[in-house]
Amino acid sequence: MKTIGIIGGGQLGRMMTQAAKKMGFHVIVLDPGENSPAGQVADSQIIGSWNDPESLKKIVEETDICTYDLEHVDTKVLIELADQGNKIHPDPRVLSVIQDKLLQKQCIAEAGISTPAFIELKDDADFATFGFPLVQKTRKGGYDGKGVLVMKDKTAMAEKLPGACMLEKMVDLEMELGVMVARGIDGDIVSYPVTEMTFDDRSNILDLCIVPARISPELEAKARDLAEKTIEALGGAGIFGVEMFVDKAGEIFVNEVAPRPHNSGHYTIEACVTSQYEQHIRAVAGLPLGSPDQTRPCVMYNLLGEPGYTGEPYLHGLEVCLHIPGVSLHMYGKAETRGFRKMGHVTVTSTVLEDALDKALIVKKNLKVISE
Amino acid sequence: MKTIGIIGGGQLGRMMTQAAKKMGFHVIVLDPGENSPAGQVADSQIIGSWNDPESLKKIVEETDICTYDLEHVDTKVLIELADQGNKIHPDPRVLSVIQDKLLQKQCIAEAGISTPAFIELKDDADFATFGFPLVQKTRKGGYDGKGVLVMKDKTAMAEKLPGACMLEKMVDLEMELGVMVARGIDGDIVSYPVTEMTFDDRSNILDLCIVPARISPELEAKARDLAEKTIEALGGAGIFGVEMFVDKAGEIFVNEVAPRPHNSGHYTIEACVTSQYEQHIRAVAGLPLGSPDQTRPCVMYNLLGEPGYTGEPYLHGLEVCLHIPGVSLHMYGKAETRGFRKMGHVTVTSTVLEDALDKALIVKKNLKVISE
């Protein structure tokens, strides 16, 4: 059986590893932290940074196929390694485009896909282009709301983000949607059902994912079509998370793409025929893609560390929640909880979406990650 | 988070470990083989036999709760350890009854549950009790058809099994059924849908599991009721596999009980709200039991090593099979394939049972575990 290397040992790498092991692959993880979430369930872990050329070379050489659980890796080294004939998916050249939000958006817009209006930020005069409110984004390195600044008016310029940035016209937001799309090495593309996403105001981390999204069949079809076209434009093999905005007029815009399994696709483990993790492994290993069909309505939410608690995690309220049928708990094996840290997630499935939503809200209210 | 110890590191331990890790538990496995299927995905493995008192003591002392992936363990040591206040589930006293097929059947029969007629084999005169054909079983240590002899007539006595045995009247078999039953520490009991089982004539290993079984609602209800009563009679916390015979007159008999996740319950990973593995972990950890409801019709079969091949496993025909929607492959991470060795299993789900069955038969015909 082949060995898959995963660069990055967080929760996405962990669930990828579990899917790969299920299918019979050996798995080696590269992560700087000992006993990383993915390292705990993999065959072995290389301790090293995903930006260290020697570590990257080591994992690529020790495995048959390499992939990532995060996009912030050194693509220069990976492009060299890929050019030497090593199998690295998605293609590190695609990753280097996606890493830079400006290049990513240019690539998507050039394919004729609707995005919020954007420009490169070259000097302060650019802040006047769209008028306020507007959104400033750092071109590289942002995640979970970090590297994104919503500027209500020009006074916000006093706290503008440093470094290379882009500006976007603020969308008059009605809702956010997510679509997972898988692309095989042969170019075959499948998309998953549309996820309706709500965000936590305090942390800006994804709050509830409701699937299927409560939208019209027309909007559902449009969102999936846009998401597939986006991944066709970017290229590369693997699974991709496509985040979209819908404005108050019902127009839909592609916001951002993640070249990996995505938080908004966790629900696929319980609620779809093929999970996003197995789909990713199938895609990067050159195997046929699986069915993305949904089997049960569901709601997923992130289990964040309760603010005010630091230390070994303890689940307060677990028994009450596990009494509720259809509640599935996923913990990531992180040794320490901290306020708003992603410690796990909960997926609630049911035969009826409203029932799953009601139950998810009960669990969310009662289950807390505190320290022992 | 608590640590669960699993005595035995085979495929059942592996899938138990994966369920336990998903729920946030740490897992330590005890198995004599380095890099065992379960050890590969657990936090650590103690190398040692499940009959070695020192190794058993070590795993019980290093963990908060201990359980097993096989019933052939030294219960004497475990009873002592349980009496000292260690949490070991199912109760090793229950295990010692189940280990001995005669005691097991006596316990079930005494509860008024229908079983094939049986007697202890004391001397050769006993072979005349039920007339031929009859079944001779060793009281302890049998599995996958080993330790079971179907005696067509008295000439078979020349090859009778050695050691302490029992005899059973041969059931005029129409079909075999299986029901997984979970019992919580508080005595709460839930049963899963009924599995229809067919066996491989060459290896006597479970061949196809078809769920739901193609039986009348009355027989389905009767099978689940019998299975639940059987586990009530035996006691203990965890998941149990109850195997049953249906004779040509439509009568149903309890054949045997396995005090652990069971081959006939693999299907629950894809096709039920709560898998048998998560259910077992919930039960032994004193957590509420999950819903056993089935979400999709399915067929499961064991992926046995192709006869004539020994060595590092290679999956011939994988691509063809993964093109079929609803095919889920589970490999156990065994380093070497051998003829008829359980190397993995395949679950095929669909919206319609007949479709799942058709697809499973295509996969079975095309997917072979050979050596590289």
XYZ file of C-alpha atoms in Angstrom:
744
model
C 0.000 0.000 0.000
C 1.197 3.549 -0.738
C 2.281 6.166 1.759
C 0.662 9.594 1.839
C 2.485 12.565 3.327
C 0.469 15.345 4.933
C 2.120 18.707 5.426
C 0.488 20.189 8.528
C -0.783 18.162 11.460
C -3.872 20.043 12.631
C -7.456 18.826 12.774
C -7.858 18.783 8.991
C -4.734 16.632 8.722
C -6.089 14.433 11.487
C -9.375 13.711 9.731
C -7.531 13.296 6.409
C -5.243 10.796 8.107
C -8.190 8.864 9.498
C -9.737 8.672 6.014
C -6.436 7.620 4.443
C -5.798 4.924 7.070
C -9.331 3.600 6.558
C -8.526 3.157 2.871
C -5.302 1.319 3.674
C -2.688 4.012 3.078
C 0.248 4.582 5.367
C 0.448 8.175 6.545
C 3.367 10.389 7.570
C 2.629 13.872 8.921
C 4.917 16.927 8.981
C 4.233 19.325 11.829
C 6.396 21.352 14.210
C 4.397 20.346 17.301
C 5.071 16.952 18.867
C 2.009 14.743 19.215
C 0.041 16.943 16.796
C -3.659 16.158 16.219
C -2.797 14.339 12.970
C 0.452 12.844 14.262
C -1.507 11.048 17.005
C -3.415 8.964 14.466
C -0.786 8.672 11.713
C 1.909 6.022 11.324
C 4.587 8.576 12.112
C 5.323 12.264 12.309
C 8.289 14.295 11.120
C 8.844 17.145 13.560
C 9.534 20.229 11.478
C 8.057 23.360 9.984
C 6.028 23.416 6.779
C 8.308 26.252 5.698
C 11.563 24.415 6.327
C 13.057 23.209 3.013
C 14.790 20.210 4.623
C 11.612 18.985 6.328
C 9.562 19.424 3.161
C 12.177 17.534 1.166
C 12.173 14.759 3.756
C 8.407 14.194 3.749
C 8.190 14.330 -0.043
C 10.992 11.813 -0.404
C 9.639 9.427 2.239
C 6.151 9.242 0.735
C 4.502 8.344 -2.565
C 2.081 11.282 -2.666
C 2.173 14.517 -0.683
C -0.647 16.881 0.237
C -1.365 19.610 2.815
C -3.793 20.447 5.570
C -3.021 24.175 5.321
C -2.181 26.589 2.531
C 0.553 28.536 4.296
C 3.438 26.362 3.145
C 6.608 27.165 1.247
C 5.507 26.606 -2.344
C 8.901 27.526 -3.822
C 10.497 24.385 -2.402
C 7.436 22.285 -3.293
C 7.413 23.505 -6.900
C 11.049 22.411 -7.217
C 10.222 19.024 -5.716
C 7.209 18.616 -8.007
C 9.343 19.522 -11.014
C 11.693 16.691 -10.032
C 8.771 14.297 -10.557
C 7.426 13.988 -7.026
C 3.654 13.713 -6.711
C 2.376 16.726 -4.772
C -1.334 17.618 -4.876
C -2.909 20.064 -5.250
C -0.146 21.351 -7.578
C 2.016 23.771 -5.556
C 1.703 26.281 -8.423
C -2.050 26.347 -7.817
C -1.373 26.706 -4.117
C 0.870 29.717 -4.702
C -1.943 31.446 -6.608
C -4.500 30.629 -3.881
C -2.108 31.742 -1.101
C -2.164 35.246 -2.515
C -5.731 36.491 -2.216
C -5.173 39.073 -4.937
C -3.824 36.565 -7.470
C -6.570 34.133 -6.472
C -9.301 36.679 -7.076
C -7.745 37.824 -10.345
C -7.704 34.220 -11.566
C -11.355 33.709 -10.606
C -12.521 37.046 -12.035
C -10.662 36.421 -15.297
C -12.681 33.225 -15.717
C -15.806 35.372 -15.769
C -16.919 34.342 -12.273
C -18.671 36.961 -10.193
C -16.646 38.214 -7.188
C -16.935 41.316 -5.013
C -15.196 44.243 -6.801
C -11.539 44.405 -5.730
C -8.264 46.218 -6.389
C -4.703 45.887 -5.268
C -3.920 48.388 -2.499
C -0.991 50.450 -3.738
C -1.392 53.707 -1.831
C -3.870 55.449 0.456
C -5.681 57.010 -2.494
C -6.992 53.513 -3.283
C -9.167 53.573 -0.167
C -11.438 56.004 -2.044
C -12.118 53.621 -4.948
C -15.257 51.891 -3.640
C -16.226 54.253 -0.826
C -16.789 53.074 2.768
C -17.600 50.586 4.209
C -14.972 48.458 2.516
C -12.839 45.458 3.336
C -9.060 45.444 3.562
C -7.365 42.044 3.308
C -3.719 41.075 3.605
C -2.743 39.252 0.425
C -1.093 36.384 2.296
C -1.304 34.518 5.588
C -4.832 35.294 6.800
C -7.224 32.725 8.290
C -10.360 32.641 10.481
C -10.893 36.368 10.039
C -7.262 37.244 10.769
C -5.853 39.499 8.040
C -9.311 40.873 7.252
C -10.418 44.362 8.334
C -13.895 45.735 7.807
C -13.472 49.522 7.526
C -16.700 51.336 8.386
C -15.452 54.778 7.455
C -12.197 56.580 6.766
C -11.280 56.824 10.469
C -10.538 53.076 10.251
C -7.577 53.959 8.031
C -5.682 54.827 11.230
C -5.652 51.103 12.050
C -5.210 49.748 8.561
C -3.494 46.387 8.134
C 0.243 46.447 7.367
C 1.972 44.672 4.468
C 0.825 43.833 0.949
C -2.946 44.144 0.809
C -6.014 44.312 -1.394
C -9.288 46.170 -1.024
C -12.770 44.840 -1.678
C -16.110 46.490 -2.043
C -18.304 45.562 0.885
C -21.137 43.241 -0.117
C -24.551 44.127 1.303
C -24.642 40.691 2.873
C -27.745 38.557 3.092
C -25.981 35.241 3.808
C -22.772 33.281 3.368
C -22.674 29.961 1.564
C -20.012 27.305 1.188
C -19.583 24.575 -1.395
C -16.978 21.825 -1.262
C -15.681 20.870 -4.697
C -13.429 17.940 -5.525
C -11.293 17.758 -8.626
C -9.546 14.562 -9.654
C -6.125 14.335 -11.290
C -7.975 13.569 -14.536
C -9.945 16.837 -14.240
C -13.186 15.170 -13.141
C -15.171 17.559 -10.890
C -17.918 16.967 -8.318
C -19.534 19.441 -5.933
C -21.235 18.869 -2.599
C -24.557 20.262 -1.369
C -24.537 23.948 -0.422
C -23.798 24.837 3.204
C -25.392 27.854 4.864
C -22.823 29.428 7.187
C -23.237 31.739 10.153
C -20.311 33.307 11.996
C -19.478 33.924 15.651
C -19.361 37.694 16.167
C -16.847 37.437 18.992
C -14.223 35.312 17.241
C -15.184 35.633 13.551
C -14.907 31.819 13.381
C -17.499 29.833 11.478
C -20.415 29.216 13.838
C -23.228 27.073 12.408
C -23.186 25.151 9.123
C -26.674 24.231 8.005
C -26.958 21.691 5.186
C -28.774 21.829 2.890
C -28.773 25.640 2.903
C -32.260 27.107 3.195
C -32.213 28.650 -0.273
C -34.158 28.222 -3.518
C -33.289 25.341 -5.864
C -32.207 27.964 -8.410
C -29.724 29.576 -6.019
C -28.503 26.127 -4.943
C -27.827 25.174 -8.570
C -26.155 28.508 -9.245
C -23.892 28.231 -6.190
C -22.739 24.734 -7.129
C -22.171 25.753 -10.714
C -20.138 28.810 -9.690
C -18.100 26.729 -7.248
C -17.309 24.097 -9.887
C -16.335 26.776 -12.423
C -14.091 28.400 -9.806
C -12.165 25.182 -9.276
C -12.000 24.555 -13.015
C -10.380 27.982 -13.315
C -7.855 27.387 -10.532
C -6.997 23.763 -11.404
C -5.204 21.261 -9.169
C -6.324 17.941 -7.676
C -7.898 17.626 -4.268
C -10.835 19.021 -2.386
C -11.464 22.760 -2.227
C -13.734 24.869 -0.054
C -15.424 27.700 -1.956
C -16.893 30.478 0.193
C -19.585 32.678 -1.315
C -21.598 35.754 -0.435
C -25.232 36.351 -1.326
C -26.279 39.998 -1.216
C -29.676 41.424 -0.362
C -30.596 41.556 -4.047
C -29.974 37.793 -4.316
C -26.747 38.150 -6.306
C -24.034 35.612 -5.550
C -20.266 36.278 -5.412
C -17.284 34.003 -4.873
C -15.348 35.262 -1.867
C -12.455 32.872 -1.237
C -11.141 29.402 -1.933
C -9.317 27.054 0.446
C -7.246 24.372 -1.333
C -7.971 21.655 1.239
C -10.782 20.167 3.323
C -12.668 23.017 4.918
C -14.473 23.699 8.160
C -17.725 24.073 6.217
C -17.295 20.493 4.922
C -16.893 18.689 8.271
C -20.567 17.746 8.041
C -19.813 15.399 5.121
C -18.414 12.767 7.522
C -21.844 11.899 8.876
C -24.141 13.362 6.266
C -22.706 12.448 2.852
C -21.909 9.218 1.030
C -18.227 10.231 0.739
C -16.660 12.532 3.351
C -14.592 15.506 2.192
C -11.573 13.804 3.750
C -11.943 10.545 1.861
C -12.722 12.574 -1.259
C -9.481 14.514 -0.851
C -7.484 11.325 -0.420
C -9.175 9.769 -3.463
C -8.403 12.904 -5.503
C -4.729 13.281 -4.574
C -4.122 9.525 -4.906
C -5.500 9.514 -8.446
C -8.471 7.339 -7.496
C -12.025 7.879 -8.793
C -14.036 10.504 -6.913
C -16.850 9.294 -4.665
C -20.493 10.304 -4.565
C -21.044 13.660 -2.799
C -24.733 12.936 -2.210
C -26.173 13.952 1.127
C -27.866 11.202 3.132
C -29.295 13.199 6.075
C -30.025 16.864 6.811
C -27.529 18.186 9.339
C -26.106 21.059 11.309
C -22.430 21.338 12.261
C -20.782 23.751 14.643
C -17.276 24.295 15.957
C -16.543 23.460 19.540
C -14.409 26.406 20.641
C -12.482 26.617 23.872
C -14.584 28.530 26.405
C -13.058 31.966 27.094
C -11.404 32.141 30.509
C -10.174 28.551 30.539
C -6.668 27.379 29.680
C -5.278 23.902 30.254
C -6.133 20.276 29.678
C -9.566 20.194 28.038
C -12.633 18.890 29.843
C -16.077 18.556 28.271
C -18.723 20.014 30.537
C -22.250 18.865 29.673
C -21.239 15.864 27.593
C -23.762 13.419 29.035
C -26.758 15.671 28.475
C -25.722 16.149 24.844
C -25.010 12.524 24.032
C -28.540 11.688 25.173
C -29.809 13.547 22.103
C -30.136 11.198 19.091
C -27.976 12.091 16.100
C -25.291 14.025 17.998
C -21.800 13.151 16.801
C -18.814 14.544 18.692
C -15.407 15.051 17.088
C -12.499 16.027 19.317
C -9.154 16.962 17.823
C -6.845 15.651 20.536
C -5.367 19.060 21.370
C -3.549 18.922 24.694
C -4.557 22.423 25.759
C -7.759 24.438 25.488
C -7.697 28.216 25.126
C -10.446 30.775 24.575
C -11.941 30.376 21.069
C -9.437 27.680 20.078
C -10.983 25.077 17.756
C -11.039 22.022 20.019
C -13.493 19.908 18.071
C -16.813 20.013 16.299
C -20.283 18.592 16.656
C -22.457 17.342 13.819
C -26.142 16.742 14.424
C -28.042 14.751 11.825
C -31.755 14.115 11.673
C -34.446 13.179 9.199
C -35.631 16.815 9.216
C -33.370 19.880 9.059
C -35.300 21.937 11.602
C -34.982 19.117 14.113
C -31.212 18.945 13.562
C -31.021 22.724 14.061
C -33.048 22.624 17.279
C -30.853 19.858 18.651
C -27.620 21.582 17.602
C -28.671 24.723 19.481
C -29.379 22.682 22.614
C -25.949 21.029 22.384
C -24.277 24.375 21.715
C -25.876 25.843 24.814
C -24.944 22.941 27.080
C -21.606 21.561 25.915
C -18.578 23.607 26.928
C -14.869 22.948 26.566
C -13.331 24.087 29.832
C -10.133 23.044 31.596
C -9.919 20.261 34.156
C -9.771 13.529 28.697
C -9.825 9.941 29.880
C -7.688 7.079 28.585
C -9.271 3.879 27.310
C -7.305 0.650 27.243
C -8.104 -1.927 24.570
C -6.959 -5.497 25.123
C -6.318 -6.903 21.651
C -5.106 -4.849 18.697
C -6.884 -6.408 15.708
C -9.309 -4.779 13.309
C -12.069 -4.505 15.915
C -9.654 -2.747 18.250
C -8.585 -0.528 15.375
C -12.102 0.668 14.591
C -12.851 1.004 18.323
C -9.718 3.133 18.663
C -10.776 5.341 15.771
C -14.179 5.881 17.396
C -12.608 6.590 20.790
C -10.094 9.064 19.350
C -12.893 10.837 17.488
C -14.667 11.340 20.822
C -11.512 12.733 22.397
C -10.283 9.772 24.436
C -6.653 8.743 24.603
C -6.181 5.083 23.678
C -3.604 2.495 24.708
C -3.688 -0.921 23.040
C -2.327 -4.242 24.349
C -1.260 -6.678 21.640
C 1.664 -9.054 21.152
C 2.306 -7.935 17.559
C 4.260 -4.745 16.980
C 2.471 -2.188 14.811
C -0.854 -4.021 15.256
C -3.896 -2.749 13.313
C -5.150 -0.912 16.411
C -1.703 0.111 17.621
C -1.146 2.008 14.370
C -3.972 4.425 15.126
C -3.786 4.525 18.941
C -1.701 6.835 21.113
C 0.506 3.945 22.163
C 0.730 0.186 22.316
C 1.905 -2.138 25.066
C 3.576 -5.140 23.457
C 2.339 -8.170 25.335
C -0.104 -11.045 25.348
C -3.721 -10.722 26.442
C -3.084 -13.750 28.599
C -0.031 -12.352 30.339
C -0.928 -11.193 33.873
C 1.776 -8.512 33.943
C 0.694 -6.992 30.637
C -2.964 -7.028 31.674
C -2.094 -5.377 34.965
C -0.070 -2.739 33.144
C -2.807 -1.718 30.714
C -5.473 -1.662 33.418
C -3.304 0.501 35.659
C -2.294 2.918 32.893
C -5.851 3.596 31.740
C -9.132 4.849 33.202
C -11.357 2.234 31.558
C -10.396 -1.064 29.958
C -12.180 -3.100 27.320
C -11.377 -5.849 24.772
C -11.464 -6.497 21.065
C -11.525 -10.265 21.587
C -13.017 -12.640 24.135
C -10.070 -14.997 24.500
C -8.395 -13.148 27.352
C -7.366 -14.239 30.820
C -10.479 -13.414 32.831
C -9.030 -14.668 36.132
C -6.526 -11.812 36.242
C -9.119 -9.321 35.021
C -11.657 -10.357 37.667
C -9.018 -9.707 40.337
C -8.234 -6.319 38.820
C -11.937 -5.439 38.588
C -12.428 -6.459 42.216
C -9.690 -3.989 43.140
C -11.901 -1.204 41.760
C -10.557 -0.908 38.221
C -13.131 -0.185 35.518
C -13.192 -3.106 33.088
C -16.136 -3.535 30.692
C -17.853 -5.749 29.832
C -17.478 -7.240 33.336
C -14.838 -10.010 33.107
C -17.254 -12.332 34.942
C -19.670 -11.972 32.039
C -16.776 -12.583 29.681
C -15.855 -15.806 31.432
C -19.407 -17.096 30.942
C -19.432 -16.111 27.268
C -15.970 -17.616 26.677
C -17.350 -21.018 27.562
C -19.974 -21.843 24.942
C -21.642 -24.354 27.247
C -21.994 -21.905 30.148
C -23.083 -19.206 27.705
C -25.841 -21.365 26.280
C -26.948 -22.544 29.691
C -27.285 -18.927 30.823
C -29.315 -18.025 27.734
C -31.517 -21.127 27.893
C -32.186 -20.588 31.606
C -33.582 -17.148 30.746
C -36.216 -18.898 28.628
C -34.640 -17.894 25.328
C -34.912 -20.390 22.501
C -31.580 -21.990 21.482
C -30.739 -25.148 19.504
C -30.976 -28.163 21.848
C -27.565 -28.821 23.446
C -25.764 -30.989 25.973
C -22.342 -31.141 27.488
C -20.246 -33.836 25.785
C -19.112 -36.183 28.545
C -18.565 -39.447 26.692
C -19.123 -41.008 23.259
C -22.588 -42.195 24.225
C -23.670 -38.542 24.130
C -23.256 -38.475 20.361
C -26.453 -40.516 20.166
C -28.583 -37.941 22.024
C -29.865 -35.905 19.072
C -29.040 -38.240 16.201
C -26.955 -37.189 13.188
C -26.320 -34.682 11.670
C -25.221 -32.793 14.763
C -22.728 -30.131 15.701
C -19.752 -30.577 17.992
C -18.247 -27.393 19.450
C -15.224 -26.870 21.648
C -16.343 -25.052 24.764
C -13.550 -22.483 24.568
C -11.339 -20.751 22.026
C -13.253 -21.172 18.769
C -13.758 -18.394 16.193
C -14.662 -18.024 12.496
C -15.798 -21.646 12.316
C -12.708 -23.005 14.069
C -13.711 -25.258 16.966
C -16.973 -26.175 15.244
C -17.515 -29.546 13.553
C -20.619 -30.464 11.613
C -20.958 -34.265 11.919
C -23.009 -35.688 9.085
C -23.100 -39.210 10.443
C -21.342 -41.393 12.990
C -18.259 -41.892 10.761
C -17.396 -38.259 11.626
C -16.728 -39.419 15.185
C -13.340 -40.636 13.951
C -12.334 -36.991 13.542
C -14.126 -35.544 16.545
C -12.721 -32.392 18.149
C -10.446 -32.867 21.163
C -10.842 -31.175 24.550
C -13.903 -30.055 26.504
C -16.833 -29.902 24.109
C -20.585 -29.590 23.773
C -23.023 -31.050 21.271
C -25.883 -29.284 19.547
C -28.803 -30.506 17.570
C -28.417 -29.456 13.952
C -30.917 -26.759 12.970
C -32.643 -27.288 9.620
C -31.259 -23.954 8.541
C -33.166 -21.437 6.438
C -30.989 -18.405 7.207
C -28.640 -16.831 9.722
C -29.348 -13.468 11.308
C -27.301 -11.141 13.464
C -28.319 -8.363 15.806
C -25.956 -5.957 17.534
C -27.116 -5.023 21.025
C -25.624 -2.344 23.250
C -26.033 -2.295 27.006
C -25.020 0.715 29.078
C -23.503 0.599 32.552
C -26.906 1.720 33.843
C -28.592 -1.296 32.162
C -30.089 0.716 29.282
C -30.395 -1.512 26.189
C -30.685 -0.712 22.472
C -30.634 -3.075 19.505
C -29.645 -2.445 15.887
C -31.487 -3.484 12.727
C -31.307 -7.185 11.857
C -28.491 -8.320 9.565
C -28.972 -11.201 7.141
C -25.719 -13.185 6.997
C -24.357 -15.544 4.378
C -21.164 -17.544 4.828
C -18.236 -18.399 2.582
C -18.280 -22.177 2.089
C -14.513 -22.350 1.615
C -13.438 -20.473 4.739
C -16.590 -20.541 6.884
C -16.043 -16.789 7.374
C -18.985 -14.410 7.217
C -19.554 -13.561 3.560
C -22.318 -11.023 2.893
C -24.199 -8.979 5.475
C -27.426 -7.605 4.095
C -29.172 -4.925 6.150
C -32.044 -4.712 6.685
C -32.515 -8.499 6.507
C -35.097 -9.572 3.934
C -37.525 -10.935 6.522
C -41.036 -10.131 7.725
C -41.570 -7.276 10.200
C -42.751 -9.901 12.696
C -39.522 -11.894 12.447
C -37.482 -8.669 12.596
C -39.237 -7.632 15.812
C -38.849 -11.131 17.265
C -35.126 -11.247 16.449
C -34.454 -7.881 18.068
C -36.496 -8.804 21.107
C -34.664 -12.127 21.518
C -31.307 -10.412 21.101
C -32.117 -7.787 23.724
C -33.373 -10.465 26.162
C -30.182 -12.445 25.582
C -28.008 -9.509 26.583
C -30.242 -8.751 29.549
C -29.670 -12.344 30.672
C -25.881 -12.183 30.252
C -25.364 -8.658 31.626
C -22.282 -6.479 31.244
C -21.725 -3.118 29.537
C -20.632 -2.752 25.930
C -21.752 -3.874 22.534
C -22.605 -7.514 21.830
C -23.120 -9.432 18.610
C -25.967 -11.939 18.813
C -26.001 -14.619 16.099
C -29.250 -16.409 15.378
C -30.558 -19.263 13.255
C -33.923 -19.367 11.519
C -35.076 -22.867 10.598
C -37.213 -23.917 7.662
C -40.336 -23.775 9.845
C -39.604 -20.088 10.616
C -38.536 -20.751 14.209
C -35.710 -18.589 15.534
C -32.882 -19.726 17.861
C -30.027 -17.851 19.514
C -26.773 -19.458 18.456
C -23.912 -17.471 19.977
C -22.954 -14.164 21.529
C -19.756 -12.156 21.032
C -19.051 -9.668 23.849
C -17.575 -6.995 21.560
C -18.124 -5.278 18.213
C -18.840 -7.936 15.639
C -18.150 -8.544 11.989
C -21.899 -8.424 11.298
C -21.990 -4.884 12.716
C -19.297 -3.291 10.542
C -22.056 -1.893 8.365
C -23.114 0.461 11.163
C -20.179 2.801 10.386
C -21.755 4.018 7.152
C -25.357 2.959 7.561
C -26.404 3.849 11.122
C -26.603 7.029 13.157
C -24.176 5.595 15.741
C -21.579 3.012 14.694
C -21.151 -0.143 16.783
C -17.658 1.111 17.664
C -18.770 4.474 19.002
C -21.644 2.708 20.746
C -19.200 0.353 22.479
C -17.034 3.266 23.600
C -20.094 5.141 24.867
C -21.234 2.037 26.763
C -17.938 1.177 28.455
C -17.240 4.842 29.277
C -20.592 5.176 31.050
C -21.919 7.651 28.488
C -25.492 7.607 27.101
C -26.081 5.160 24.251
C -26.559 6.608 20.763
C -29.329 6.030 18.261
C -29.008 2.691 16.426
C -31.286 3.839 13.584
C -30.311 2.846 10.081
C -29.915 5.694 7.586
C -29.319 3.762 4.338
C -29.818 0.170 3.133
C -26.459 -1.550 2.789
C -24.468 -4.679 2.107
C -21.125 -5.413 3.784
C -18.630 -8.126 2.945
C -15.223 -9.153 4.237
C -12.239 -8.571 2.040
C -10.290 -11.800 2.463
C -6.750 -12.389 1.265
C -6.892 -14.132 -2.118
C -5.744 -17.775 -1.791
C -2.309 -18.273 -3.288
C -0.919 -14.880 -2.347
C 1.285 -14.115 0.641
C 3.123 -10.867 1.275
C 2.544 -7.132 1.317
C -1.084 -6.562 0.309
C -2.028 -4.984 -2.977
C -5.586 -4.166 -4.038
C -6.251 -5.399 -7.545
C -9.315 -3.792 -9.151
C -9.562 -0.848 -6.780
C -10.195 1.818 -9.397
C -13.074 -0.024 -11.035
C -14.724 -0.454 -7.639
C -14.293 3.083 -6.394
C -16.074 4.295 -9.525
C -19.254 2.748 -8.116
C -21.195 5.248 -5.947
C -21.644 4.240 -2.321
C -18.640 1.905 -2.080
C -16.692 2.405 1.147
C -13.402 0.578 1.603
C -11.973 -0.262 5.016
C -8.467 -1.676 5.200
C -7.047 -2.948 8.468
C -3.388 -2.042 7.983
C -2.163 -5.646 8.161
C 1.387 -5.886 6.827
C 0.902 -9.272 5.205
C -1.908 -10.866 3.226
C -2.571 -14.625 3.378
C -5.292 -16.788 1.858
C -8.648 -16.047 3.566
C -7.090 -13.634 6.073
C -9.455 -10.772 6.939
C -7.631 -7.834 5.350
C -10.488 -5.354 5.304
C -14.132 -4.980 4.475
C -16.317 -3.165 1.995
C -19.643 -1.522 2.765
C -21.927 -0.520 -0.059
C -24.814 1.805 0.740
C -27.598 2.894 -1.537
C -31.115 4.248 -1.397
C -32.428 0.793 -2.342
C -31.227 -2.517 -0.882
C -31.250 -4.449 -4.171
C -29.020 -1.798 -5.726
C -26.549 -2.044 -2.838
C -26.543 -5.830 -3.263
C -25.934 -5.644 -7.026
C -23.056 -3.223 -6.485
C -21.547 -5.287 -3.670
C -21.496 -8.350 -5.906
C -19.709 -6.386 -8.651
C -17.108 -5.145 -6.162
C -16.702 -8.637 -4.717
C -16.037 -10.050 -8.165
C -13.513 -7.386 -9.139
C -11.628 -6.357 -6.016
C -8.948 -8.813 -4.887
C -6.336 -8.593 -2.154
C -3.182 -10.052 -3.681
C 0.483 -9.489 -2.862
C 2.663 -6.862 -4.517
